[in-house]
XYZ file of C-alpha atoms in Angstrom:
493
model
C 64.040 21.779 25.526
C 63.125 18.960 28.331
C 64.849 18.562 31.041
C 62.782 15.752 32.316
C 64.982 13.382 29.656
C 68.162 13.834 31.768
C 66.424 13.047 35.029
C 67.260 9.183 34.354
C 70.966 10.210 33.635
C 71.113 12.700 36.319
C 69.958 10.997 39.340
C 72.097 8.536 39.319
C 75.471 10.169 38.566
C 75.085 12.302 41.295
C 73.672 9.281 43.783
C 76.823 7.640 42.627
C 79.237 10.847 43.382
C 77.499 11.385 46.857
C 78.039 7.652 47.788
C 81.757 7.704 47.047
C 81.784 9.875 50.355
C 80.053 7.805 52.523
C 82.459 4.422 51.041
C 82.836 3.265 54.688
C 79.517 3.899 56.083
C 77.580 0.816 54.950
C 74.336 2.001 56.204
C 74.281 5.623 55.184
C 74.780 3.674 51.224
C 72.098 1.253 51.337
C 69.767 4.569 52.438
C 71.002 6.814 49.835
C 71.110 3.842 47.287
C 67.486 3.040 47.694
C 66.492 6.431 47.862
C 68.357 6.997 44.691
C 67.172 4.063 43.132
C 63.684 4.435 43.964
C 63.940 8.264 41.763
C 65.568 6.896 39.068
C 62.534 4.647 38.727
C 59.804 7.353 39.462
C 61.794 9.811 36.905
C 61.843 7.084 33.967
C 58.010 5.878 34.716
C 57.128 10.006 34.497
C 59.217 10.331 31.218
C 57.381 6.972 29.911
C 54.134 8.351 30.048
C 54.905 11.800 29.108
C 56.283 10.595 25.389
C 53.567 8.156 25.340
C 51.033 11.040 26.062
C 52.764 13.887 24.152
C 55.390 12.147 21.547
C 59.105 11.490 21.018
C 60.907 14.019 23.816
C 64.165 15.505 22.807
C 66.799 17.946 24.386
C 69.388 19.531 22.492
C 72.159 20.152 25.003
C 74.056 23.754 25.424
C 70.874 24.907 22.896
C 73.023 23.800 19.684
C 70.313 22.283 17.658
C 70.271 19.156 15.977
C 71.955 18.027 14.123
C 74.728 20.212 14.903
C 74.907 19.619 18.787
C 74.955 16.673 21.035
C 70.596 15.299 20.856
C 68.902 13.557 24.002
C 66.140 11.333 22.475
C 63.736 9.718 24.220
C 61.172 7.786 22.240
C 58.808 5.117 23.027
C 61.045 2.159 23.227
C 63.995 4.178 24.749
C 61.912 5.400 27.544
C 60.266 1.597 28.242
C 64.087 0.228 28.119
C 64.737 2.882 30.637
C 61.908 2.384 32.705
C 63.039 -1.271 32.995
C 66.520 -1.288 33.703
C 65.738 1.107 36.424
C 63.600 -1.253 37.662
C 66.057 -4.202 37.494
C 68.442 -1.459 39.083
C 66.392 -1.337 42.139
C 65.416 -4.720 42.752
C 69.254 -5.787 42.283
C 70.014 -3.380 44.653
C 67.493 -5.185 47.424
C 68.758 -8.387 46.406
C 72.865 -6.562 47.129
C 71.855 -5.734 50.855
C 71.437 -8.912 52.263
C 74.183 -10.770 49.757
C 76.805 -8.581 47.810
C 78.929 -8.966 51.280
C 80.530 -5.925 53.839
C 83.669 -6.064 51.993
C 82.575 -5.293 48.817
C 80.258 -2.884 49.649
C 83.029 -0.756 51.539
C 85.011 -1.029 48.150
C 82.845 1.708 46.256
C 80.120 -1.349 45.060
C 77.192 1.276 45.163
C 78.987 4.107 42.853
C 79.916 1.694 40.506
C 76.749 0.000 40.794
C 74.957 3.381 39.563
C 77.497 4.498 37.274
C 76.372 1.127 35.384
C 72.890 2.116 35.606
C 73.949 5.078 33.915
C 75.665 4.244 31.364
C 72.789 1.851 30.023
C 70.285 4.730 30.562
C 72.816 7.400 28.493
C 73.230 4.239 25.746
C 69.270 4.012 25.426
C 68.800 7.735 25.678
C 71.428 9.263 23.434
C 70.831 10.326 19.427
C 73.975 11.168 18.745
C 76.567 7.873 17.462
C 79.683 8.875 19.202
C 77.662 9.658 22.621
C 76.614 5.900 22.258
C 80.039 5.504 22.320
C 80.831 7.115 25.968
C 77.873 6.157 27.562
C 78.746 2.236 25.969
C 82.156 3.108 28.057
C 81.533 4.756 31.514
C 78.747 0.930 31.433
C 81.848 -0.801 30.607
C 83.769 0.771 33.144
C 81.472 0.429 35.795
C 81.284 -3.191 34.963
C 85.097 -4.122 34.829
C 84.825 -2.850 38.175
C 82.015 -4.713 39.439
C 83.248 -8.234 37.602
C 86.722 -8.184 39.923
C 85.374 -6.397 43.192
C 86.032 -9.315 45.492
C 89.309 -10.229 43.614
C 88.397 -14.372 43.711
C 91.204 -16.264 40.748
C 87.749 -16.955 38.877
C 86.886 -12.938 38.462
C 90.441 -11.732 38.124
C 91.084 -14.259 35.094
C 87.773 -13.358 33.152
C 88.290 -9.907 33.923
C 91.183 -10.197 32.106
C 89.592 -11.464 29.114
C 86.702 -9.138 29.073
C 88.709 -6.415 29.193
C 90.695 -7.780 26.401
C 87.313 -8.018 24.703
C 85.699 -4.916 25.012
C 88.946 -3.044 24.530
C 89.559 -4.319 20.933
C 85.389 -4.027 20.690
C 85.630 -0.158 21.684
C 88.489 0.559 19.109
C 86.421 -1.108 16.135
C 83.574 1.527 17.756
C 85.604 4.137 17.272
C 86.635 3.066 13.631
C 83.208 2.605 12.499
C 81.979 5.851 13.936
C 84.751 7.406 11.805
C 84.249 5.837 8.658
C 80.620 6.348 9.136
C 81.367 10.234 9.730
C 83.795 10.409 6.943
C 81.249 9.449 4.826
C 78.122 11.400 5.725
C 79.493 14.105 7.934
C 77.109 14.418 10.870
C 76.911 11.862 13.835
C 73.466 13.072 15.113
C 71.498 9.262 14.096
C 68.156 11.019 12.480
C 71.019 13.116 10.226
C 73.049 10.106 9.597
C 69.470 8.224 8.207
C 68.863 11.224 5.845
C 71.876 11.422 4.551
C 72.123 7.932 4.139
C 68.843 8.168 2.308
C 69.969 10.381 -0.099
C 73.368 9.004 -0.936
C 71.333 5.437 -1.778
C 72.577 2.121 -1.845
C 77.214 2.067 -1.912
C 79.066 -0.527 -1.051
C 80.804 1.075 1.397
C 77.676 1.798 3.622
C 77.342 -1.862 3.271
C 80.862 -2.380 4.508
C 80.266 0.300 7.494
C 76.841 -1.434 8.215
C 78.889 -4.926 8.744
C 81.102 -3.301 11.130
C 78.709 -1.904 13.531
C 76.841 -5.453 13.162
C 80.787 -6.656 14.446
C 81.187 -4.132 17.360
C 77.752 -4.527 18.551
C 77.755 -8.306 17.855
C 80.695 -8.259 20.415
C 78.311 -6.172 22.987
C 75.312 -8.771 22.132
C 76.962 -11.710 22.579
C 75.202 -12.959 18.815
C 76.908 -15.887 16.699
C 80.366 -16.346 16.497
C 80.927 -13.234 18.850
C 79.624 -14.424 21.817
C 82.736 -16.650 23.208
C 83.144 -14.221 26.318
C 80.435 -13.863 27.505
C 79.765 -17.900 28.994
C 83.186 -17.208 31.313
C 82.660 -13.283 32.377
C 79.205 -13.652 33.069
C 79.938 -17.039 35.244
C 82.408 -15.607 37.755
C 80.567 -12.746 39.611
C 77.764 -12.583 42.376
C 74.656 -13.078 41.622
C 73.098 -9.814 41.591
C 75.925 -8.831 39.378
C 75.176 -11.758 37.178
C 71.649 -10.135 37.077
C 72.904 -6.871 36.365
C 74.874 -8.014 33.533
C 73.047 -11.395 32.058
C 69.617 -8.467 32.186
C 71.093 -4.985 30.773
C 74.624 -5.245 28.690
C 73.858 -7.571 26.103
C 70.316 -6.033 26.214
C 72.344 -2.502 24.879
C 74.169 -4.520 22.168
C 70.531 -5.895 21.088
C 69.178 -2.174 21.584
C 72.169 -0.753 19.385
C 71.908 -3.381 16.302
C 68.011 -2.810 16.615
C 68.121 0.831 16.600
C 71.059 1.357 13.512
C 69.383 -1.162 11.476
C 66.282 0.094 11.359
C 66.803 3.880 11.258
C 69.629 4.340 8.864
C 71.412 0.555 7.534
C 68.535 0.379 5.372
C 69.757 0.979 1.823
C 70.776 -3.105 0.964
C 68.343 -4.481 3.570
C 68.660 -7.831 1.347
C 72.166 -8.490 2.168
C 72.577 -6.739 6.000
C 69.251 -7.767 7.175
C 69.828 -10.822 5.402
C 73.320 -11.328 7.467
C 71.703 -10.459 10.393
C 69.125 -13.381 9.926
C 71.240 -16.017 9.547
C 73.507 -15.281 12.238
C 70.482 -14.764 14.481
C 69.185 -18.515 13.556
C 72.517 -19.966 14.379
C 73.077 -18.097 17.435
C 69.769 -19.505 18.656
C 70.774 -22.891 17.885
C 73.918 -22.200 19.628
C 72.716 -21.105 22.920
C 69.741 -24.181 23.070
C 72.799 -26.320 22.697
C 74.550 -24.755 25.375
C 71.765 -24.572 27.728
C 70.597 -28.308 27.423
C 74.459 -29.311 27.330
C 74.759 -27.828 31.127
C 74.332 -29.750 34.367
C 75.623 -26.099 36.090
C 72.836 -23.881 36.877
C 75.079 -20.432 36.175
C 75.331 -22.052 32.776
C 72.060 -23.268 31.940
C 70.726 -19.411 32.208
C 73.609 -17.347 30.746
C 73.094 -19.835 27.626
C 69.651 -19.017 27.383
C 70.457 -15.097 27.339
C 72.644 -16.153 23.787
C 69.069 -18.298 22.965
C 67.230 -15.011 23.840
C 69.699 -12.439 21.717
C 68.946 -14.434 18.639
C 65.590 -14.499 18.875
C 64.746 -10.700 19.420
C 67.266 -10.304 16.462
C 65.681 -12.469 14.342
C 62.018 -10.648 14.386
C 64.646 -7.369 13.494
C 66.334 -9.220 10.532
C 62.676 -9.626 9.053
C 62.239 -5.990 9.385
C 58.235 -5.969 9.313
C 55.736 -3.907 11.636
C 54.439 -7.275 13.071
C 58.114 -8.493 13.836
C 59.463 -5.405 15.800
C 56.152 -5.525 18.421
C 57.697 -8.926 18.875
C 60.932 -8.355 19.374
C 60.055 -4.976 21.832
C 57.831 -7.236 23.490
C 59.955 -9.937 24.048
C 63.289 -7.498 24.988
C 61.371 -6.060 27.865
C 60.200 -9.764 28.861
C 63.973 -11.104 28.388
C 65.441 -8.191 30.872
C 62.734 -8.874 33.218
C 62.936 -12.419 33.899
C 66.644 -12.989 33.125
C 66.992 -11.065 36.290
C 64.469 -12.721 38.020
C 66.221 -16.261 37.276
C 69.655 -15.223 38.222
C 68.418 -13.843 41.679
C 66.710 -17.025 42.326
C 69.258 -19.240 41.370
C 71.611 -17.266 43.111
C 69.741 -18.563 46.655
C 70.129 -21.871 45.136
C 73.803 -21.702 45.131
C 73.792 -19.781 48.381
C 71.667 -21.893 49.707
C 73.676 -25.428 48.639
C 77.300 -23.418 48.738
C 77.086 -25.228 44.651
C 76.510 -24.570 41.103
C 76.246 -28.120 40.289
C 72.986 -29.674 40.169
C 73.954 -33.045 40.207
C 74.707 -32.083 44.022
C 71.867 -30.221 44.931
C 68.144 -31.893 45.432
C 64.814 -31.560 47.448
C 64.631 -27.691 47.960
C 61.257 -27.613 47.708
C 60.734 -29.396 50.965
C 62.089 -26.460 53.309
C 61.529 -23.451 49.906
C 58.778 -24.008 48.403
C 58.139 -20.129 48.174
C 61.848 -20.555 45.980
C 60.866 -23.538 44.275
C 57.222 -22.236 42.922
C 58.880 -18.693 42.252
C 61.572 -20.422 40.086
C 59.021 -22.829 38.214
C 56.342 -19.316 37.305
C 59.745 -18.205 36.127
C 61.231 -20.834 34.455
C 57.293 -21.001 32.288
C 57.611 -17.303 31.151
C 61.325 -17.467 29.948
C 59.806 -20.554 28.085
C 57.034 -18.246 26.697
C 54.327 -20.334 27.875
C 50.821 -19.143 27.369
C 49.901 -16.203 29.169
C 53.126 -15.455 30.243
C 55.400 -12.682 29.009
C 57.190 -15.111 26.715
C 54.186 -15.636 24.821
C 53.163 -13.052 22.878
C 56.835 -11.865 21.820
C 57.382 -15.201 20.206
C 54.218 -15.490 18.387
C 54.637 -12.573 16.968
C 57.718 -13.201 15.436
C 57.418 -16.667 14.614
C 53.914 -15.432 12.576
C 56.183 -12.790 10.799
C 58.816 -14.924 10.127
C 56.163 -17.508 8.330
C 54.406 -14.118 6.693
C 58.262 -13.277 5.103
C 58.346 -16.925 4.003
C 60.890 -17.701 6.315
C 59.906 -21.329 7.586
C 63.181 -22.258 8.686
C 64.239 -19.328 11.196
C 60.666 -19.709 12.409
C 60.954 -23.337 13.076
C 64.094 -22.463 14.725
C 62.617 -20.281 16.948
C 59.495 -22.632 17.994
C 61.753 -25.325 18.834
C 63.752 -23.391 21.184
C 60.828 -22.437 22.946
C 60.732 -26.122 24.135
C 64.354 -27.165 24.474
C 64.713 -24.386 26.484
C 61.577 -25.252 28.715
C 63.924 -28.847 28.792
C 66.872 -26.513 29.900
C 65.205 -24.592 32.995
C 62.767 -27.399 34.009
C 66.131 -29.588 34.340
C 67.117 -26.766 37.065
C 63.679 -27.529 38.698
C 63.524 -31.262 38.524
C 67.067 -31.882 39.801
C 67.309 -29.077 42.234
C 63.711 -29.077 43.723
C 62.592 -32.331 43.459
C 64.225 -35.377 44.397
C 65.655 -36.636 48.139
C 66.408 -33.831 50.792
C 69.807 -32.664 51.585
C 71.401 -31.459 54.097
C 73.628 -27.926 52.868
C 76.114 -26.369 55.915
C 75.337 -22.948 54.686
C 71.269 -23.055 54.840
C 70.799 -21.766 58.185
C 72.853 -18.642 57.634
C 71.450 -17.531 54.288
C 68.240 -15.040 54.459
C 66.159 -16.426 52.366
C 63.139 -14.524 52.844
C 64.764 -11.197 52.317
C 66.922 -12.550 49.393
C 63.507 -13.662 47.593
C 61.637 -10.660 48.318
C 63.462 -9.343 44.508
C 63.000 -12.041 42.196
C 59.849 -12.221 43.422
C 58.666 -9.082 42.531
C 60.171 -9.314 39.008
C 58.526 -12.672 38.523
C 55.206 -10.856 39.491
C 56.049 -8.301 37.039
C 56.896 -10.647 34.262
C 53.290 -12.254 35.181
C 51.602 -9.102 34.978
C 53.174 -8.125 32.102
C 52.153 -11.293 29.760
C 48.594 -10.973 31.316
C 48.258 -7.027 30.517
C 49.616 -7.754 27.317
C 46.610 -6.747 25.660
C 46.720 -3.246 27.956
C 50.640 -2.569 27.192
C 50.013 -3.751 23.159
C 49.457 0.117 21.975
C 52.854 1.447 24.116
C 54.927 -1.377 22.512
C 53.498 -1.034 19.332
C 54.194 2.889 19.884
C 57.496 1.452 20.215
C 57.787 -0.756 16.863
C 56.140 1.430 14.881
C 58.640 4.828 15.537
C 61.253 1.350 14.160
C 59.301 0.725 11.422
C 58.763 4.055 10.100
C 62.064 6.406 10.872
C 60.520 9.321 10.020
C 58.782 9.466 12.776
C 62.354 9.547 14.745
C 63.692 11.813 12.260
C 60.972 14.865 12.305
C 61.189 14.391 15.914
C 64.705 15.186 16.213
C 65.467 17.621 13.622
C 62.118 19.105 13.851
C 60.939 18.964 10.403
């Protein structure tokens, strides 16, 4: 047993339950927030390096042993997705002080906010199928909350239709956990792969395979299940934006990731093969989207579709190589998705607009905002040494090594339509005449760019460490690669 696995889990459901007391006190919740925040982030760094140091950490809860009771499982990529939306957690959470607005933060904001937090955590954490399930639910919760806390006609009418969404996704969940169970008997994940081993390649494991590729497609936002996201992501704050354009379709991605590569592996040539082609298109389908844009909100939730296919597609070619991509470029995609939707959440602050036809020359008075942006805008690019970089590469050389030319193509070209995409944001927003905004002089800049600048510095750091981090994240991709690492880990063989 280790009980350092539920720290992640545990801090902040009981930072969230202790805030719900203090619901009028503003101050008293920003200090128990940070606090909280701040050991959610030491307890996920300490669990990092402890599986890195000593292996895959589990922690069979009530002492049932796996498979039979409900598994914790922490392995390397679990505990660096942790370790990152903690850190996204936190620096949202700076970013909420100064922004998020009295109102909202009287009306339970911070409880939700770290109920959210951990439900990803739980969703990254968990080895059991149906505990996917909750923890999928109390983040979906939490974030039907935080989408209509301010009550605006925008949130309550995608509210509405998220709700509609995830609803109808949660049910097919629940399906495809039962047909899965019905046929193999166990929902502990390392069980399910051995059984699935030994029953071979059925069609209706195919069938059940395509259905979790559905209900997580929904979650991910990939080709032609993406249509809510463009709306629901467009109508909160902007450190709710971050929240959600950084972590929830980043647990989709996580969940397609981790099924099809530790037990939907019996008729790889057909679900794998699916899962390429609809990776390809949704690529193509967020470049057009993000190019299409003259709205900044819309130009970066686009390129989180852009940045769901291409993780996927380095899965869908199911090599060694392609998995240290896509790791690599998940982490770098959370990172600096939140970084972007900070910053251009001081744009629109800033300018009281989304619309960059009627914004210009914000680099004379912020050119601490500007520069920020333009590092940023470069590493969601993947611009050499940036974090983009290596990701990419190594996908696009796997692709080529699997004889896929085409998806590879695809990929390299998006790389520069969507440098096109957020350099538009720069040239129109930052360059160009001066303007004169009503809202400037009230809007704390300085404190408001203290966040995305530390995530940009982290993305920068993390593309030149790259070599340094390239055994943890190939830690990560190989436990993907080869499930019976997972497996022995959790059912102690």
């Amino acid at each position: 047993m280790n009980s350092l696995i539920t720290l992640p889990l545990l801090i902040p459901l009981f930072t969230a339950i202790i805030l719900v007391f203090f619901n009028k006190n503003v101050a008293v919740q920003r200090w128990i927030s940070t606090i909280g925040s701040l050991l959610t982030v030491s307890a996920a760094v300490w669990l990092s390096a402890t599986v890195y140091t000593q292996g895959i950490q589990t922690m069979d809860l009530s002492n049932w042993q796996a498979p039979f009771g409900i598994t914790l499982v922490s392995d390397m990529l679990s505990s660096i997705l942790v370790v990152t939306t903690s850190l996204i957690g936190f620096v949202c959470l700076l970013y909420s002080f100064r922004s998020i607005g009295v109102e909202r933060e009287k009306h339970y904001y911070y409880p939700v906010f770290f109920f959210l937090i951990l439900g990803v955590n739980g969703a990254f954490t968990t080895g059991d199928i149906f505990n996917m399930f909750v923890f999928f639910e109390v983040m979906l919760m939490a974030s039907y909350v935080l989408l209509v806390l301010g009550g605006t006609k925008i949130q309550l009418r995608e509210t509405i239709k998220y709700l509609l969404v995830n609803v109808i996704s949660s049910g097919l969940f629940v399906i495809a956990v039962a047909y899965l169970y019905s046929v193999v008997g166990t929902l502990n994940m390392a069980h399910i792969s051995v059984r699935l081993n030994e029953l071979g390649q059925s069609g209706i494991v195919t069938v059940i395979a395509v259905l979790f590729l559905i209900v997580f497609g929904i979650k991910g936002a990939i080709f032609p299940l993406y249509f809510w996201l463009p709306g629901a992501y467009y109508a909160p704050p902007a450190p709710i934006m971050a929240l959600f354009g950084a972590l929830l379709t980043k647990v989709g991605v996580y969940s397609i990731t981790r099924t099809y590569t530790l037990f939907f592996t019996q008729d790889i040539g057909y679900t794998h093969g699916l899962l390429e082609i609809l990776s390809i298109i949704t690529i193509i389908i967020g470049v057009i989207g993000a190019i299409a844009y003259f709205d900044v909100k819309k130009i970066i939730i686009y390129n989180i579709i852009v940045a769901v296919g291409v993780i996927l597609f380095g899965v869908a070619t199911f090599t060694t190589e392609s998995l240290t991509g896509s790791v690599f470029y998940l982490i770098h995609d959370m990172i600096i998705k939140a970084a972007l939707f900070l910053l251009i959440g001081i744009m629109i602050k800033i300018t009281g607009t989304s619309n960059l036809r009627e914004m210009g020359g914000l680099i004379n008075r912020y050119p601490g905002l500007a520069w920020t942006y333009f590092v940023a805008a470069l590493a969601l690019a993947g611009i050499p040494p940036l974090s983009g970089f290596l990701g990419k590469i190594l996908i696009v050389r796997a692709g080529i090594d699997a004889g896929n030319y085409w998806g590879s193509g695809v990929v390299l070209l998006s790389s520069l339509l969507v440098l096109f995409s957020v350099m538009k944001i720069f040239m129109n927003g930052f360059w160009g005449k001066a303007r004169e905004y009503k809202q400037q002089e009230k809007v704390p800049v300085r404190w408001l760019l203290t966040a995305p600048v530390i995530l940009t510095i982290c993305a920068v750091l993390y593309g030149l460490g790259s070599e340094a981090l390239y055994p943890i994240i190939s830690t990560a991709a190989e436990t993907l690669s080869n499930p019976e690492i997972y497996i022995k880990a959790v059912l102690k063989e």
